[in-house]
PDB file of C-alpha atoms in Angstrom:
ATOM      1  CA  UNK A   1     -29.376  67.480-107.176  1.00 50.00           C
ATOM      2  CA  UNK A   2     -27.734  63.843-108.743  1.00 51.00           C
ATOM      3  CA  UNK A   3     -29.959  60.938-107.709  1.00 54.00           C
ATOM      4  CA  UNK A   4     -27.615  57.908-107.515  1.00 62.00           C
ATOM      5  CA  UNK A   5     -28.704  54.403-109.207  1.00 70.00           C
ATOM      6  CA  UNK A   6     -32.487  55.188-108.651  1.00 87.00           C
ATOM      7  CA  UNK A   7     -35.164  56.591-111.155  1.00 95.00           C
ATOM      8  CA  UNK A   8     -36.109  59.901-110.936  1.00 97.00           C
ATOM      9  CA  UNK A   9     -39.548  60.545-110.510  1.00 98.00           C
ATOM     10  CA  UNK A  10     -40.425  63.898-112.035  1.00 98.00           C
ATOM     11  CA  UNK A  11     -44.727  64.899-112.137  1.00 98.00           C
ATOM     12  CA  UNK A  12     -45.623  67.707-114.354  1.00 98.00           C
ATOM     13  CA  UNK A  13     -48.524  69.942-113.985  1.00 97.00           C
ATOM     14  CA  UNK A  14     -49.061  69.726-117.513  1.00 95.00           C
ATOM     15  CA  UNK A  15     -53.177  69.369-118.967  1.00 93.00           C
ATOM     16  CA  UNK A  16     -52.204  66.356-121.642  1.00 95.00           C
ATOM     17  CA  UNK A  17     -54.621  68.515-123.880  1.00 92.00           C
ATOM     18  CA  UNK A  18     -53.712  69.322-127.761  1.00 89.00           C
ATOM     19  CA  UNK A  19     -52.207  72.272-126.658  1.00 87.00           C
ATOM     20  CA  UNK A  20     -48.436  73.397-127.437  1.00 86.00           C
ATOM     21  CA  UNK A  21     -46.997  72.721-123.762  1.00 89.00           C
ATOM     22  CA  UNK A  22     -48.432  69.411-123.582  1.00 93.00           C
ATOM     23  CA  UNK A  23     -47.311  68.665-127.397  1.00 91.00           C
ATOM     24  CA  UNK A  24     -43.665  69.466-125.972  1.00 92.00           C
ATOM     25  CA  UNK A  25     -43.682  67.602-122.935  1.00 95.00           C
ATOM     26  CA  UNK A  26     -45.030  64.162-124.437  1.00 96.00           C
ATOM     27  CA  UNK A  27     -42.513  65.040-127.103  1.00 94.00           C
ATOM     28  CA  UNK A  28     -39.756  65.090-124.449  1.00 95.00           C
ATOM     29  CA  UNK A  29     -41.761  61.931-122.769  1.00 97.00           C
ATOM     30  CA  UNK A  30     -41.132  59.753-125.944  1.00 96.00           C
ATOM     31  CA  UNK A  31     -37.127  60.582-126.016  1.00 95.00           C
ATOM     32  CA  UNK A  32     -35.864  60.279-122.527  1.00 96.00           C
ATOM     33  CA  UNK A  33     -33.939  57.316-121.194  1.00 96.00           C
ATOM     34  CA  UNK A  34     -37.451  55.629-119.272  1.00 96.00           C
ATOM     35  CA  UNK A  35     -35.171  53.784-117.209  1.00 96.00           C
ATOM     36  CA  UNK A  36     -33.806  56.550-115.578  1.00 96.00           C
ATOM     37  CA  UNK A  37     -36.610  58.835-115.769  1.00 97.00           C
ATOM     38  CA  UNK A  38     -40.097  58.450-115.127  1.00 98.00           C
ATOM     39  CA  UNK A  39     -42.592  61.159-115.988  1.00 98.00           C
ATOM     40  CA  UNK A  40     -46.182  61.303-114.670  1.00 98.00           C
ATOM     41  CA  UNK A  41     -48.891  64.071-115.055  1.00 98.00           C
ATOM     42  CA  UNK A  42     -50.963  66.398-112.567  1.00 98.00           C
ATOM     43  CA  UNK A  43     -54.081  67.191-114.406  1.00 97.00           C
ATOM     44  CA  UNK A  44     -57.282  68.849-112.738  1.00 97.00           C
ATOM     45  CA  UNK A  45     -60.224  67.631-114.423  1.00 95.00           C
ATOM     46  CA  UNK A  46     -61.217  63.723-114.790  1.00 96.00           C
ATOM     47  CA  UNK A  47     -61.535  63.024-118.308  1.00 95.00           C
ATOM     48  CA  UNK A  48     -60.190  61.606-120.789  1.00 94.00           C
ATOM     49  CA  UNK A  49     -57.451  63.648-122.622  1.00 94.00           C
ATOM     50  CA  UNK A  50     -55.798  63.680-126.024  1.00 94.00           C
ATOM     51  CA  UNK A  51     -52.330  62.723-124.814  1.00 96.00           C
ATOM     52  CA  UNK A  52     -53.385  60.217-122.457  1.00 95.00           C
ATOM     53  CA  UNK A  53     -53.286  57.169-124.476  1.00 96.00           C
ATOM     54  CA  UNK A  54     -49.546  58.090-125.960  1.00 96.00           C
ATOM     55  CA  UNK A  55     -48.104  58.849-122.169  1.00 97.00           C
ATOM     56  CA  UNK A  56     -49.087  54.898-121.538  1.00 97.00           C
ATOM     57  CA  UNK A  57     -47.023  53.652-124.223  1.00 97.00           C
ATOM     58  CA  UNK A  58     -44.341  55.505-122.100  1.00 97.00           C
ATOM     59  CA  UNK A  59     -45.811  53.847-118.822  1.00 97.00           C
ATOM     60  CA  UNK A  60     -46.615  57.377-117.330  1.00 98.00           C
ATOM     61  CA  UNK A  61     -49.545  57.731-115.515  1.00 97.00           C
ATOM     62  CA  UNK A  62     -52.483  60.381-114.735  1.00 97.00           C
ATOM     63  CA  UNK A  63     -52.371  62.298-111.572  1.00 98.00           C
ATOM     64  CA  UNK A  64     -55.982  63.596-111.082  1.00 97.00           C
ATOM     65  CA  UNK A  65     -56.887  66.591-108.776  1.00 97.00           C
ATOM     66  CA  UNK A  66     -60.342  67.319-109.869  1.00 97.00           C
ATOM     67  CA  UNK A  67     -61.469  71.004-109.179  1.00 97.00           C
ATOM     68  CA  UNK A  68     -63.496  71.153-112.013  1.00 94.00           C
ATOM     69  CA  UNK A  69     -66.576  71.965-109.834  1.00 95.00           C
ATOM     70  CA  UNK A  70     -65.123  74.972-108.235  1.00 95.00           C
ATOM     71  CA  UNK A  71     -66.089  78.507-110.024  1.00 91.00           C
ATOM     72  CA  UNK A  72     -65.037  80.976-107.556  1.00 92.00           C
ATOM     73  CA  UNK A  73     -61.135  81.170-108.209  1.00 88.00           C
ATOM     74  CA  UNK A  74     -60.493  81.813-104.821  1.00 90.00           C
ATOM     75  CA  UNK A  75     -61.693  78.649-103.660  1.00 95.00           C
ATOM     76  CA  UNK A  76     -60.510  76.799-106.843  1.00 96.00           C
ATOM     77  CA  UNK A  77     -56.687  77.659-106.156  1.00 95.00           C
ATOM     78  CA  UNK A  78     -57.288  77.131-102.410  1.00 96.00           C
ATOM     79  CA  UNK A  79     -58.752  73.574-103.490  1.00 97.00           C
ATOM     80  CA  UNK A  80     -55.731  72.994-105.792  1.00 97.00           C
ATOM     81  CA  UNK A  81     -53.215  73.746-103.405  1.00 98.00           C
ATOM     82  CA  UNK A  82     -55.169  71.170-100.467  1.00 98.00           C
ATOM     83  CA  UNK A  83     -56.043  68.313-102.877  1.00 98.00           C
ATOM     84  CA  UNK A  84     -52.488  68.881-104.258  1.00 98.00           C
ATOM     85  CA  UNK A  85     -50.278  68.155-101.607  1.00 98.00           C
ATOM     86  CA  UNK A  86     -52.741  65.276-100.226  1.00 97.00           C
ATOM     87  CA  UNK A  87     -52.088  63.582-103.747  1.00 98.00           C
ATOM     88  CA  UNK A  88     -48.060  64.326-103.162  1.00 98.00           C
ATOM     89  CA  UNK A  89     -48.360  62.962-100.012  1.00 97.00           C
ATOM     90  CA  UNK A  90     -49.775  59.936-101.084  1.00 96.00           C
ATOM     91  CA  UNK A  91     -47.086  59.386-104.462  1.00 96.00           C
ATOM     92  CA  UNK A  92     -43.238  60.074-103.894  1.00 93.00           C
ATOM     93  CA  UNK A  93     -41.778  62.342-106.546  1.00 98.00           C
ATOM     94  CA  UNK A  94     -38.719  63.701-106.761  1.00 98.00           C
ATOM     95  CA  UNK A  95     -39.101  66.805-108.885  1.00 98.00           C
ATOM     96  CA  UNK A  96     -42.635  68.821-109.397  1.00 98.00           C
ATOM     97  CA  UNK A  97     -42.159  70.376-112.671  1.00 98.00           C
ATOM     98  CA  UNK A  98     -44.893  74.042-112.616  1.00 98.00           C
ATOM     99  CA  UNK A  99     -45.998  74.625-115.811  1.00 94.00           C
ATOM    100  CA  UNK A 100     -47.396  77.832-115.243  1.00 92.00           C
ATOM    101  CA  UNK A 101     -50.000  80.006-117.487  1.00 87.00           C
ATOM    102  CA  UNK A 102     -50.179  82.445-114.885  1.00 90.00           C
ATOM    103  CA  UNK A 103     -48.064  83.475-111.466  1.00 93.00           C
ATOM    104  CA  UNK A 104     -51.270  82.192-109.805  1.00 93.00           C
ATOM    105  CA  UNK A 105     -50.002  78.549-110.312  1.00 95.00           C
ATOM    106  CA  UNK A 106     -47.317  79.516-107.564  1.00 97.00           C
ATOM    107  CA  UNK A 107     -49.775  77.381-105.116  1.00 97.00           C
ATOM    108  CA  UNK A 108     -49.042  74.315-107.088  1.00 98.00           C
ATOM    109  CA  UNK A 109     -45.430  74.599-105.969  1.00 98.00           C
ATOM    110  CA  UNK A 110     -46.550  75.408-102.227  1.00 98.00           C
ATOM    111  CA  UNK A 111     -48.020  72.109-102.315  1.00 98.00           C
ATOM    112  CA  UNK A 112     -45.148  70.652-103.470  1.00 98.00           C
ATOM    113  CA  UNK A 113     -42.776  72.021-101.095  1.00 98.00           C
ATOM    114  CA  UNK A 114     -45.331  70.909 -98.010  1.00 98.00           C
ATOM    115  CA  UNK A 115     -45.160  67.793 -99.311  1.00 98.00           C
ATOM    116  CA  UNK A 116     -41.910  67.881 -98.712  1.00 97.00           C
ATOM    117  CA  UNK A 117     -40.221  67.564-102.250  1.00 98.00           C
ATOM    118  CA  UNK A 118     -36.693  69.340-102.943  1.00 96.00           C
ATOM    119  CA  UNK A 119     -36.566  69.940-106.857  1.00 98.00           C
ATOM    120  CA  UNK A 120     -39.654  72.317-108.085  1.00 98.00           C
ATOM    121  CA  UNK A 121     -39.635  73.830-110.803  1.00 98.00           C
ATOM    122  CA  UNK A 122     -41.431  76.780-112.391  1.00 98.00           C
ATOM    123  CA  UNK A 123     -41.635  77.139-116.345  1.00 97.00           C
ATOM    124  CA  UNK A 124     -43.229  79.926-117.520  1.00 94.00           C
ATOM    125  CA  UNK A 125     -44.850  79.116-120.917  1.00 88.00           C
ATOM    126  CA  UNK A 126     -46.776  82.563-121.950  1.00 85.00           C
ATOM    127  CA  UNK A 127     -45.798  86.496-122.072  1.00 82.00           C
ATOM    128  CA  UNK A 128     -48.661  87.864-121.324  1.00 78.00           C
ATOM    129  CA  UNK A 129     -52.592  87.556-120.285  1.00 76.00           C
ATOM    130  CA  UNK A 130     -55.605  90.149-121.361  1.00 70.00           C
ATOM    131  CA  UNK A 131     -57.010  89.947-117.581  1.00 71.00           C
ATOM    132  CA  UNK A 132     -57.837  93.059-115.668  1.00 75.00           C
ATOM    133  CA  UNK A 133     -59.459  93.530-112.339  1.00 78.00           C
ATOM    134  CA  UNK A 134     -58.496  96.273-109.662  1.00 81.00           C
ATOM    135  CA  UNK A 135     -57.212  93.766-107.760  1.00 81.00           C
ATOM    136  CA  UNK A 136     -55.551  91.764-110.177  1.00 82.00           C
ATOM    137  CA  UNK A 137     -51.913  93.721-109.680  1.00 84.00           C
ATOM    138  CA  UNK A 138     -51.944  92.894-105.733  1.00 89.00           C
ATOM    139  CA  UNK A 139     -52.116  89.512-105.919  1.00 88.00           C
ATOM    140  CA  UNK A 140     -50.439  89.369-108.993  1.00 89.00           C
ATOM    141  CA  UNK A 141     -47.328  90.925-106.853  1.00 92.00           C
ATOM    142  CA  UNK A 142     -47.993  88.751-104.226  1.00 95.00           C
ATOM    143  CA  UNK A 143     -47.582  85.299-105.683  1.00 95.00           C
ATOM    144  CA  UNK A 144     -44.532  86.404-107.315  1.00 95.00           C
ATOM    145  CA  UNK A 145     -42.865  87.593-104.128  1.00 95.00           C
ATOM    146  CA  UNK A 146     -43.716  84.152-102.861  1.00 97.00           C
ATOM    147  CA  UNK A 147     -42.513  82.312-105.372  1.00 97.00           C
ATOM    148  CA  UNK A 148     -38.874  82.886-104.185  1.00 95.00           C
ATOM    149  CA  UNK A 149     -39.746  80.461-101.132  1.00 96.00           C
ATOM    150  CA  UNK A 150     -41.562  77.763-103.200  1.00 97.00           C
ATOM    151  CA  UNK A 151     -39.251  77.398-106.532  1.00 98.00           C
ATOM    152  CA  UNK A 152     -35.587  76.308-106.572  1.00 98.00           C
ATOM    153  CA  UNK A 153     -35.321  76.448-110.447  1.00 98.00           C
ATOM    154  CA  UNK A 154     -36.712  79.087-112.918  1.00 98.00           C
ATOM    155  CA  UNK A 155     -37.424  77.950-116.737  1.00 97.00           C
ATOM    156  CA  UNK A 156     -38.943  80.243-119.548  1.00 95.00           C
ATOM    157  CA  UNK A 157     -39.044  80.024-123.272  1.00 90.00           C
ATOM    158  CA  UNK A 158     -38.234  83.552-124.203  1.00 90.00           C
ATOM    159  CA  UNK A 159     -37.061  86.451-121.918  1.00 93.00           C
ATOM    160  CA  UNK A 160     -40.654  88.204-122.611  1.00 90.00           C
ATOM    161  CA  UNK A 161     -42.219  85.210-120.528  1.00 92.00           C
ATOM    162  CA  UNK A 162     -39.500  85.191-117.933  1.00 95.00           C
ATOM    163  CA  UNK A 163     -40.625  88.506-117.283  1.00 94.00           C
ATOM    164  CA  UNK A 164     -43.971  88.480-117.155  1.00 92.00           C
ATOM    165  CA  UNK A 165     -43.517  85.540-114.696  1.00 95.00           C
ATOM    166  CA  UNK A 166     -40.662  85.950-112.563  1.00 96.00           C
ATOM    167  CA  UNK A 167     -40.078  87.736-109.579  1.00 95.00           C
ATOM    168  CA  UNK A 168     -38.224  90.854-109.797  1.00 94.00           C
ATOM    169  CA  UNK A 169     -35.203  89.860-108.287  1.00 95.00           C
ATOM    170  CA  UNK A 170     -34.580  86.316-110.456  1.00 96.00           C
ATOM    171  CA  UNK A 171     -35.075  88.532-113.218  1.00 96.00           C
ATOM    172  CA  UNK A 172     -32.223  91.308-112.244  1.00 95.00           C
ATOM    173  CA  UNK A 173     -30.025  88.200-111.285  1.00 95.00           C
ATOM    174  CA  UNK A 174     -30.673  86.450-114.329  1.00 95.00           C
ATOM    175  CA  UNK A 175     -31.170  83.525-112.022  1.00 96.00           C
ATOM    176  CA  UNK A 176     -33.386  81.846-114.839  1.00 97.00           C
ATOM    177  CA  UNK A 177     -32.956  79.411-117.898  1.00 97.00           C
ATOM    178  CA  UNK A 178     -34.237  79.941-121.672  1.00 95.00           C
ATOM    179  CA  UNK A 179     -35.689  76.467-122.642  1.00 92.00           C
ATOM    180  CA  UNK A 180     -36.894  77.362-126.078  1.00 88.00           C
ATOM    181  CA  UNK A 181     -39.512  75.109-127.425  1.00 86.00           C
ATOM    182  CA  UNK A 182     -38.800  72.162-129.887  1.00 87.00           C
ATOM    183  CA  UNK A 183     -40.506  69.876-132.039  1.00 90.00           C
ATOM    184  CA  UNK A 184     -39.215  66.258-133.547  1.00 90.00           C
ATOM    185  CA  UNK A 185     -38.065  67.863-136.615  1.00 91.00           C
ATOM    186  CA  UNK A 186     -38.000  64.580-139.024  1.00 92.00           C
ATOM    187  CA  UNK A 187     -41.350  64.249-138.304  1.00 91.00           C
ATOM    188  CA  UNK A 188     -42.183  68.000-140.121  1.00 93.00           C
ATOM    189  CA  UNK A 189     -39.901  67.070-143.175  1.00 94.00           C
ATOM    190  CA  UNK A 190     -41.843  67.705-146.652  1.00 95.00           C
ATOM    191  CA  UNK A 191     -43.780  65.488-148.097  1.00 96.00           C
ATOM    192  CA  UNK A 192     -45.512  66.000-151.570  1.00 97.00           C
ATOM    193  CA  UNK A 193     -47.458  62.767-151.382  1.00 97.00           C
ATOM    194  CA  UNK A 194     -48.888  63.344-148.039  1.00 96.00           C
ATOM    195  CA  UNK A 195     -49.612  66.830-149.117  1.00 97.00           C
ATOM    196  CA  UNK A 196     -51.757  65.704-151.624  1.00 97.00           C
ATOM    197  CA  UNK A 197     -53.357  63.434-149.683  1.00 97.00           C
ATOM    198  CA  UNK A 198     -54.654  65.581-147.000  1.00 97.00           C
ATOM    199  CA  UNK A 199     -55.568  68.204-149.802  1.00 98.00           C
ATOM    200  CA  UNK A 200     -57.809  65.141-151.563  1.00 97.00           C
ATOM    201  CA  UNK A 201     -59.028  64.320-148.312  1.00 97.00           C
ATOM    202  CA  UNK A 202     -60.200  67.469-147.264  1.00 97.00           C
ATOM    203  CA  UNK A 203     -61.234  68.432-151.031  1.00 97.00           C
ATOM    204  CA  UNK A 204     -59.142  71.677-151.461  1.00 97.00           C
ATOM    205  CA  UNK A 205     -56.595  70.396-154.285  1.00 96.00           C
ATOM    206  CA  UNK A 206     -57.616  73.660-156.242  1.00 96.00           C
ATOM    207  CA  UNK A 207     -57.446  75.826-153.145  1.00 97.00           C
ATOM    208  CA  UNK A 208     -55.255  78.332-151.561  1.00 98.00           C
ATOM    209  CA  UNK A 209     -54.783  77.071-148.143  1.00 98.00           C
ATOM    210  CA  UNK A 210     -54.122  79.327-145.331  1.00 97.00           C
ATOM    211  CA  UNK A 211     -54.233  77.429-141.858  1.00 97.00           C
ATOM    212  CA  UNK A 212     -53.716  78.420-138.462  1.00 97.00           C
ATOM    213  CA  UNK A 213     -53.239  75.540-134.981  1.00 95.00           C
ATOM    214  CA  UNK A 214     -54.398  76.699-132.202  1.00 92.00           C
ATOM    215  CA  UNK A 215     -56.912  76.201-129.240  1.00 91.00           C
ATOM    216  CA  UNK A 216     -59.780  78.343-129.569  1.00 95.00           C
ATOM    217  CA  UNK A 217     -59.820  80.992-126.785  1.00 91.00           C
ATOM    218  CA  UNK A 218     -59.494  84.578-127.039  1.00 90.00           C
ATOM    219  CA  UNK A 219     -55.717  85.347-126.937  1.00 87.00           C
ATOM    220  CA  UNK A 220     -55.663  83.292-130.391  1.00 92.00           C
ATOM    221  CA  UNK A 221     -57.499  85.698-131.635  1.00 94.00           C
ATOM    222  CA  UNK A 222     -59.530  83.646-134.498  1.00 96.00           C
ATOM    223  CA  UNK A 223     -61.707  86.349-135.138  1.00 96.00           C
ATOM    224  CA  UNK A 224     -59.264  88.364-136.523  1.00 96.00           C
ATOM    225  CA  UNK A 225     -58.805  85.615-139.116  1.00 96.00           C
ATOM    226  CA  UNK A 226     -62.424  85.427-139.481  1.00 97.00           C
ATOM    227  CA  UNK A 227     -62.685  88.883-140.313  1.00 96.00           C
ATOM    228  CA  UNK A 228     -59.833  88.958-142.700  1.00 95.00           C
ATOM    229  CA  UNK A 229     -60.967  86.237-144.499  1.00 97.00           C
ATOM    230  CA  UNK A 230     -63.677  88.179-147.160  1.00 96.00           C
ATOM    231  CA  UNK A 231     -60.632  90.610-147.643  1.00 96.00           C
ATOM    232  CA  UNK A 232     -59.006  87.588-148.960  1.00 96.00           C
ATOM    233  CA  UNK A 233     -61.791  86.071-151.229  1.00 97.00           C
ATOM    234  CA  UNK A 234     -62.165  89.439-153.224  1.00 96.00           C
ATOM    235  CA  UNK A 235     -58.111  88.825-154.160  1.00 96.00           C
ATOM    236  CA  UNK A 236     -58.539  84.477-154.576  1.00 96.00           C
ATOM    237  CA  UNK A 237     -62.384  83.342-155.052  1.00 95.00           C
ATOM    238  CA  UNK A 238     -60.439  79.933-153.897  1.00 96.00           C
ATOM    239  CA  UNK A 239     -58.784  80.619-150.550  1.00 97.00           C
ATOM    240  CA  UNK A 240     -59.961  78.293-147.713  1.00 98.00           C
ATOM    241  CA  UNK A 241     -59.215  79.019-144.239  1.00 98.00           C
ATOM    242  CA  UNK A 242     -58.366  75.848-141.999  1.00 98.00           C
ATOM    243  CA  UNK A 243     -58.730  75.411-138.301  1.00 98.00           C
ATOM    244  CA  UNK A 244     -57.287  72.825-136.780  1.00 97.00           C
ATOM    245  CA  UNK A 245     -57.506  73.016-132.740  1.00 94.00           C
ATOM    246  CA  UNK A 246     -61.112  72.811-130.472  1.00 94.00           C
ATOM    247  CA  UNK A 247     -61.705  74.812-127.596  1.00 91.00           C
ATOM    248  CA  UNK A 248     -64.333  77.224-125.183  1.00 93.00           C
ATOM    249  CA  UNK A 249     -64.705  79.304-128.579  1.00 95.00           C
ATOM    250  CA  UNK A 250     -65.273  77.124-130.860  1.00 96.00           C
ATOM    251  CA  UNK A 251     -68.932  77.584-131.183  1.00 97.00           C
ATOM    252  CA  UNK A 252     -68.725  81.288-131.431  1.00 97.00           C
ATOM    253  CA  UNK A 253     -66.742  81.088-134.573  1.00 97.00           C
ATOM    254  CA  UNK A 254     -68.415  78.585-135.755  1.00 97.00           C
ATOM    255  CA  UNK A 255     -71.442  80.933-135.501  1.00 96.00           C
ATOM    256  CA  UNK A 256     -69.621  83.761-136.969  1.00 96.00           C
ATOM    257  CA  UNK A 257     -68.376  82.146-140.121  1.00 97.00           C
ATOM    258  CA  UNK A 258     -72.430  81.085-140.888  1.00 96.00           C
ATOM    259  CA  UNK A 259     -73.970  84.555-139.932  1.00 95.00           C
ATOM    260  CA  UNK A 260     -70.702  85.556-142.589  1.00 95.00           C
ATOM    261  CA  UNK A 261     -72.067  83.029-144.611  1.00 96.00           C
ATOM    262  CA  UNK A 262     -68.302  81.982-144.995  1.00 97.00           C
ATOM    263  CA  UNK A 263     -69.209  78.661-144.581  1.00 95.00           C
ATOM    264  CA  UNK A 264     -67.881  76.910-147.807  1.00 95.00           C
ATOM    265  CA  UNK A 265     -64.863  79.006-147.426  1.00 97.00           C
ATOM    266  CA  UNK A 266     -63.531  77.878-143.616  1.00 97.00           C
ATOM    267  CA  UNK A 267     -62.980  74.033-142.680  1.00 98.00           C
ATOM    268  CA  UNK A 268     -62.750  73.512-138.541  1.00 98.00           C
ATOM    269  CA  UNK A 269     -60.489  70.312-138.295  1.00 97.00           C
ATOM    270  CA  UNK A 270     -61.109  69.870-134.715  1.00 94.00           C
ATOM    271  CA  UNK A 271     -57.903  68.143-132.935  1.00 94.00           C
ATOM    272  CA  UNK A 272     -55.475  65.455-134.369  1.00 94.00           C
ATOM    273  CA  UNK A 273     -52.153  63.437-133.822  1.00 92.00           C
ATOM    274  CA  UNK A 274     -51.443  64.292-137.636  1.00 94.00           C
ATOM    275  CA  UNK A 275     -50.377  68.036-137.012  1.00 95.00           C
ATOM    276  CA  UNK A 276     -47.434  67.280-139.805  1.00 95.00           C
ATOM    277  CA  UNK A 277     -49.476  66.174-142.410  1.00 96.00           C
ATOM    278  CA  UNK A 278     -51.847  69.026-141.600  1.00 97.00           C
ATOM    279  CA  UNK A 279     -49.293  71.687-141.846  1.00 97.00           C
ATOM    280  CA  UNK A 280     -48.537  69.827-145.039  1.00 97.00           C
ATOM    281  CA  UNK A 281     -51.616  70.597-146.721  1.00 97.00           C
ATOM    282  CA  UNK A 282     -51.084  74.549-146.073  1.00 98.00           C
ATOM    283  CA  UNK A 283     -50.137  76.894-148.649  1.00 97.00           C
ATOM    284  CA  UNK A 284     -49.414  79.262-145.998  1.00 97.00           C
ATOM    285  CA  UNK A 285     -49.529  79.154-142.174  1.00 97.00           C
ATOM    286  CA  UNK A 286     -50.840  82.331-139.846  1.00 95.00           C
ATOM    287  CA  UNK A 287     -50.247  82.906-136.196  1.00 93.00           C
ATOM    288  CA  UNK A 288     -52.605  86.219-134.907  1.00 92.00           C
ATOM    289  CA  UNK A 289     -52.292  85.887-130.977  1.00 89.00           C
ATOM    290  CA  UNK A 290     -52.822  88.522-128.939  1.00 85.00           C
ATOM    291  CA  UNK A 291     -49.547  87.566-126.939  1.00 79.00           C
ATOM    292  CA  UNK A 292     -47.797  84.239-127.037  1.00 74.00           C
ATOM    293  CA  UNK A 293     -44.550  82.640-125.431  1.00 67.00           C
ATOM    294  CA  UNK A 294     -43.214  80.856-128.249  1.00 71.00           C
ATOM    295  CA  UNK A 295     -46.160  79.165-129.698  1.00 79.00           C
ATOM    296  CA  UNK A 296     -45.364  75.281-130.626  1.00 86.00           C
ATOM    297  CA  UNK A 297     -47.317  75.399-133.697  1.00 89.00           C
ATOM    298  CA  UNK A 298     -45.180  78.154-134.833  1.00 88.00           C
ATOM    299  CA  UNK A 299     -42.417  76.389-134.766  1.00 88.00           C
ATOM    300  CA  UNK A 300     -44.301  72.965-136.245  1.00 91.00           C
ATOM    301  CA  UNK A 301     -45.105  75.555-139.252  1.00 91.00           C
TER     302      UNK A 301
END
């Protein structure tokens, strides 16, 4: 599709959270031609998020569908797919870019497509999930028959999330795209001075400095680095374990690491724009997730 002399109006379904898909997309955001290209973002709760603030600079705006309320999924993808195309309805886009943690999201691009726009687009971000329910598979199968009706271009960032995603037959055809994620490198380049700085900061100069970035829900798998950790003070009396990331889980390792009584031994960062001065500060960078795409702060580190 070649739009001729107008912008292209493109809204991803993307949270603007500290997370590694919205860290790519504002990325992406902050390098386009913005006369050509405008991006905006479909987000479903109403509050303020760590992106938002950057996307302005790029004159982007916040596309809220709040659900937030809604517990029973059934209801809260039924909700999302009503509210969504009323909001598409409303704003013209020309592309609806998915992107998709599960093959549930498929009724973000039904909206879409009764809203009447041509270009949607489903990424697929993650290889796997650690969800299980008897009827999981069936409506698992379901959305990603449907999806050949709703989606007229297939993205993924490694084959392994292609096919946990994709319908069968896009897969056979090879009728998708490997987008593998990216980072603005010069931003990542080594700096002594600012590793010192963050080491000062945080009062670890002496330390060795393992970190890991990452949101804290289960399929990060923190608790194996919790665990691990004593194994590591009986070989370095010094190491430090840093967190950097927030999340549903937060609390629960926070909780673990006192009833460890690991506390002086495990710093939780919270979230920050200063991921490369961070990483800096490492001695060593881990990455224990329980299944992963192609994790952005893997590539950061």
């Amino acid at each position: 599709m070649v739009y001729q002399g107008k912008r292209i109006k493109v809204l991803h379904m993307t949270p603007l959270g500290a997370g590694g898909i919205s860290t790519l997309t504002v990325a992406i955001n902050s390098k386009i031609n913005l006369d050509k290209i405008k991006f905006d973002y479909l987000v479903f709760k109403d509050e303020h998020t760590f992106y938002e603030d950057v996307v302005r600079q790029y004159g982007a705006e916040k596309r809220i569908v709040n659900v937030s309320s809604y517990r029973n999924k059934l209801i809260l993808y039924w909700k999302k797919y009503v509210l969504t195309k009323k909001m598409l309805k409303r704003y013209t886009y020309d592309v609806m870019h998915v992107d998709a943690s599960t093959p549930l999201d498929v009724v973000i691009g039904l909206a879409a497509k009764h809203a009447g726009i041509k270009r949607i687009i489903l990424h697929s971000h993650i290889a796997g999930d650690n969800k299980k329910s008897i009827m999981r598979p069936i409506y698992m199968a379901f959305c990603k028959w449907l999806m050949r009706y709703v989606f007229t271009d297939y993205v993924a960032i490694s084959d392994a999330s292609a096919e946990f995603m994709f319908p069968a037959k896009i897969l056979k055809r090879k009728e998708y795209i490997i987008v593998k994620n990216g980072i603005i490198a010069d931003k990542y380049a080594f700096d002594e001075t600012k590793r010192a700085e963050v080491r000062r900061r945080l009062k670890i100069e002496d330390c060795f400095v393992i970190g890991h970035i990452g949101r804290f829900s289960k399929e990060k798998n923190h608790i194996f680095l919790i665990e691990l950790l004593p194994e590591l003070i009986k070989k370095n009396n010094k190491a430090v374990l840093l967190l950097v990331g927030d999340g549903p889980l937060r609390k629960e390792m926070e909780s673990k690491v006192k009833e460890s009584k690991l506390d002086d031994h495990v710093i939780f960062y919270g979230v920050t724009h200063e991921v490369p001065e961070v990483l800096m500060g490492m001695d060593a960078f881990v990455f224990p997730s329980e299944y992963e795409g192609l994790g952005i702060a893997a590539v950061e580190a």
